[in-house]
């Protein structure tokens, strides 16, 4: 039997229900060795996201993983206040987790990312599932960063699909278009996981019930949080289910699932103040010729998945070892 190779990962997130799923997926994946986590304002403030992350890590038995506070405000303008209608006022669907004993580590998320990149030259992999402010700040701190990291996977944007914040803009990009433009212009191996694929891979109520029935507090808590998330997505899909944005990006990053259609194309971000602000303009003119190579293009845009994601996600999350602490660790306060 072969053991999968484990890669050092830096996770940047705005925890967030689907961010919590992505974190749990990484922790449960033998291919990922999470060396640091930075938080950014998006679904909630960077500070609330950091508390949620610390609490989840403790619940998962990974309290040793360092968490750094990242940017509260985007590069331009101010934090808009989050998305309580999607993720709840606490960001995790009003589920209360036991407060972590661990504290944030000193320094910013951007500083942590730069330090980790130097500690693991050529090996560090980045998974960014929130607005890209911290990543842009890290690029400004050390322009050598793209040369030092192995690759970056970003949940964000919309190629052919409509936006989810405006007609054309997806939330992570819309929350800091200037940062996204800098990150997507940098010379590194980038995979973009846009709404095209995250809105078409859905978790159903039967999957949520499987998580609730698991014998570990992490999948149980995630099942609770998803109850809140499902209520928001009922307005989008007409039934109790949800999109799978951030965990799908995590699974693509570690290779748990693979892309069926993922052309490497140029991607520009609209940073104007017009109706296109935050749009990811993907050059998909090769559509009718099976996407021939585009000179100078470096962004792999995932448009279709190979296989069914939801059963894989449930299986990985159920692989947390059995625990007897489940009943005391989680208190659901979902209305
Ligand atoms: C993205 O925005 C956030 O609300 C989610 O956590 C996800 O990263 C989806 O547009
Ligand atoms: Ca997120």
Short mmCIF file of N, CA, C and O in Angstrom, two decimals, residues 137-184:
data_model
loop_
_atom_site.label_atom_id
_atom_site.label_comp_id
_atom_site.label_asym_id
_atom_site.label_seq_id
_atom_site.Cartn_x
_atom_site.Cartn_y
_atom_site.Cartn_z
N UNK A 137 -1.11 41.34 -0.02
CA UNK A 137 -0.17 41.98 0.93
C UNK A 137 1.13 41.17 1.01
O UNK A 137 2.21 41.75 1.11
N UNK A 138 1.02 39.85 0.95
CA UNK A 138 2.23 39.01 0.99
C UNK A 138 3.07 39.24 -0.27
O UNK A 138 4.30 39.30 -0.19
N UNK A 139 2.41 39.40 -1.41
CA UNK A 139 3.15 39.68 -2.66
C UNK A 139 3.87 41.02 -2.57
O UNK A 139 4.98 41.18 -3.09
N UNK A 140 3.24 41.99 -1.91
CA UNK A 140 3.89 43.30 -1.75
C UNK A 140 5.06 43.20 -0.77
O UNK A 140 6.08 43.87 -0.95
N UNK A 141 4.89 42.35 0.28
CA UNK A 141 5.98 42.18 1.26
C UNK A 141 7.19 41.50 0.62
O UNK A 141 8.32 41.84 0.92
N UNK A 142 6.92 40.52 -0.23
CA UNK A 142 8.01 39.75 -0.85
C UNK A 142 7.64 39.39 -2.28
O UNK A 142 6.99 38.36 -2.53
N UNK A 143 8.07 40.20 -3.25
CA UNK A 143 7.74 39.92 -4.65
C UNK A 143 8.29 38.60 -5.16
O UNK A 143 7.90 38.12 -6.23
N UNK A 144 9.19 37.98 -4.38
CA UNK A 144 9.73 36.66 -4.76
C UNK A 144 8.76 35.52 -4.42
O UNK A 144 9.02 34.35 -4.75
N UNK A 145 7.67 35.83 -3.76
CA UNK A 145 6.74 34.80 -3.29
C UNK A 145 6.32 33.81 -4.38
O UNK A 145 6.35 32.60 -4.15
N UNK A 146 5.94 34.27 -5.58
CA UNK A 146 5.52 33.30 -6.61
C UNK A 146 6.58 32.27 -6.94
O UNK A 146 6.27 31.12 -7.27
N UNK A 147 7.85 32.67 -6.85
CA UNK A 147 8.95 31.74 -7.15
C UNK A 147 9.14 30.73 -6.00
O UNK A 147 9.60 29.62 -6.21
N UNK A 148 8.73 31.14 -4.79
CA UNK A 148 8.97 30.29 -3.62
C UNK A 148 7.88 29.25 -3.39
O UNK A 148 8.14 28.21 -2.78
N UNK A 149 6.64 29.54 -3.82
CA UNK A 149 5.56 28.58 -3.52
C UNK A 149 5.37 27.64 -4.70
O UNK A 149 5.70 27.96 -5.84
N UNK A 150 4.82 26.47 -4.39
CA UNK A 150 4.59 25.50 -5.47
C UNK A 150 3.40 25.93 -6.32
O UNK A 150 3.47 25.93 -7.53
N UNK A 151 2.30 26.27 -5.68
CA UNK A 151 1.12 26.69 -6.45
C UNK A 151 0.11 27.35 -5.52
O UNK A 151 0.27 27.35 -4.29
N UNK A 152 -0.91 27.93 -6.12
CA UNK A 152 -1.98 28.56 -5.35
C UNK A 152 -3.31 28.17 -5.99
O UNK A 152 -3.47 28.23 -7.22
N UNK A 153 -4.24 27.74 -5.14
CA UNK A 153 -5.60 27.42 -5.58
C UNK A 153 -6.54 28.44 -4.93
O UNK A 153 -6.47 28.65 -3.71
N UNK A 154 -7.37 29.03 -5.75
CA UNK A 154 -8.24 30.12 -5.28
C UNK A 154 -9.70 29.77 -5.54
O UNK A 154 -10.06 29.45 -6.68
N UNK A 155 -10.53 29.80 -4.49
CA UNK A 155 -11.97 29.75 -4.76
C UNK A 155 -12.41 31.17 -5.03
O UNK A 155 -12.31 32.04 -4.16
N UNK A 156 -12.91 31.39 -6.24
CA UNK A 156 -13.38 32.73 -6.54
C UNK A 156 -13.69 32.91 -8.01
O UNK A 156 -13.27 32.14 -8.86
N UNK A 157 -14.46 33.93 -8.29
CA UNK A 157 -14.74 34.33 -9.66
C UNK A 157 -15.87 33.55 -10.31
O UNK A 157 -16.45 32.63 -9.72
N UNK A 158 -16.17 33.98 -11.50
CA UNK A 158 -17.20 33.34 -12.32
C UNK A 158 -16.75 33.49 -13.76
O UNK A 158 -16.37 34.58 -14.18
N UNK A 159 -16.74 32.38 -14.51
CA UNK A 159 -16.29 32.41 -15.91
C UNK A 159 -17.51 32.58 -16.82
O UNK A 159 -17.80 33.69 -17.26
N UNK A 160 -18.24 31.50 -17.07
CA UNK A 160 -19.50 31.60 -17.82
C UNK A 160 -20.68 31.85 -16.89
O UNK A 160 -21.72 32.32 -17.31
N UNK A 161 -20.53 31.46 -15.63
CA UNK A 161 -21.65 31.52 -14.68
C UNK A 161 -21.94 32.97 -14.26
O UNK A 161 -21.05 33.82 -14.30
N UNK A 162 -23.17 33.23 -13.81
CA UNK A 162 -23.45 34.56 -13.25
C UNK A 162 -22.74 34.75 -11.91
O UNK A 162 -22.31 33.78 -11.28
N UNK A 163 -22.63 35.99 -11.46
CA UNK A 163 -22.04 36.27 -10.16
C UNK A 163 -23.00 35.90 -9.04
O UNK A 163 -24.14 35.50 -9.28
N UNK A 164 -22.51 36.02 -7.79
CA UNK A 164 -23.42 35.79 -6.65
C UNK A 164 -23.53 37.02 -5.74
O UNK A 164 -24.24 36.97 -4.73
N UNK A 165 -22.82 38.09 -6.12
CA UNK A 165 -22.91 39.35 -5.36
C UNK A 165 -23.51 40.43 -6.26
O UNK A 165 -24.34 41.22 -5.83
N UNK A 166 -23.03 40.48 -7.48
CA UNK A 166 -23.65 41.30 -8.52
C UNK A 166 -23.92 40.36 -9.71
O UNK A 166 -23.62 39.17 -9.64
N UNK A 167 -24.44 40.92 -10.77
CA UNK A 167 -24.74 40.09 -11.94
C UNK A 167 -23.51 39.34 -12.45
O UNK A 167 -23.62 38.25 -13.00
N UNK A 168 -22.32 39.93 -12.22
CA UNK A 168 -21.11 39.32 -12.79
C UNK A 168 -20.04 38.98 -11.76
O UNK A 168 -19.08 38.29 -12.11
N UNK A 169 -20.16 39.45 -10.52
CA UNK A 169 -19.05 39.31 -9.56
C UNK A 169 -19.36 38.29 -8.47
O UNK A 169 -20.46 38.27 -7.90
N UNK A 170 -18.36 37.47 -8.19
CA UNK A 170 -18.41 36.49 -7.10
C UNK A 170 -17.88 37.15 -5.82
O UNK A 170 -17.00 38.03 -5.89
N UNK A 171 -18.34 36.69 -4.65
CA UNK A 171 -18.08 37.39 -3.38
C UNK A 171 -16.59 37.57 -3.07
O UNK A 171 -16.16 38.68 -2.71
N UNK A 172 -15.78 36.52 -3.17
CA UNK A 172 -14.37 36.65 -2.76
C UNK A 172 -13.64 37.68 -3.61
O UNK A 172 -12.76 38.40 -3.11
N UNK A 173 -13.97 37.74 -4.90
CA UNK A 173 -13.31 38.71 -5.78
C UNK A 173 -13.94 40.09 -5.57
O UNK A 173 -13.22 41.09 -5.46
N UNK A 174 -15.26 40.12 -5.45
CA UNK A 174 -15.96 41.41 -5.29
C UNK A 174 -15.55 42.11 -3.99
O UNK A 174 -15.54 43.33 -3.92
N UNK A 175 -15.20 41.32 -2.96
CA UNK A 175 -14.84 41.94 -1.68
C UNK A 175 -13.47 42.60 -1.70
O UNK A 175 -13.16 43.39 -0.80
N UNK A 176 -12.64 42.28 -2.68
CA UNK A 176 -11.37 43.00 -2.84
C UNK A 176 -10.84 42.82 -4.27
O UNK A 176 -9.87 42.08 -4.50
N UNK A 177 -11.47 43.52 -5.23
CA UNK A 177 -11.07 43.34 -6.63
C UNK A 177 -9.62 43.74 -6.88
O UNK A 177 -8.92 43.10 -7.69
N UNK A 178 -9.14 44.79 -6.18
CA UNK A 178 -7.75 45.23 -6.41
C UNK A 178 -6.77 44.13 -5.99
O UNK A 178 -5.77 43.87 -6.68
N UNK A 179 -7.05 43.50 -4.85
CA UNK A 179 -6.18 42.40 -4.40
C UNK A 179 -6.23 41.24 -5.40
O UNK A 179 -5.19 40.67 -5.76
N UNK A 180 -7.43 40.90 -5.86
CA UNK A 180 -7.57 39.78 -6.81
C UNK A 180 -6.80 40.08 -8.09
O UNK A 180 -6.14 39.20 -8.65
N UNK A 181 -6.86 41.34 -8.55
CA UNK A 181 -6.14 41.71 -9.78
C UNK A 181 -4.64 41.50 -9.59
O UNK A 181 -3.96 40.97 -10.48
N UNK A 182 -4.11 41.89 -8.43
CA UNK A 182 -2.66 41.72 -8.19
C UNK A 182 -2.29 40.24 -8.10
O UNK A 182 -1.27 39.80 -8.64
N UNK A 183 -3.12 39.46 -7.44
CA UNK A 183 -2.81 38.04 -7.25
C UNK A 183 -2.88 37.29 -8.58
O UNK A 183 -2.03 36.46 -8.88
N UNK A 184 -3.88 37.61 -9.39
CA UNK A 184 -4.03 36.90 -10.67
C UNK A 184 -3.02 37.39 -11.72
O UNK A 184 -2.79 36.69 -12.71
#
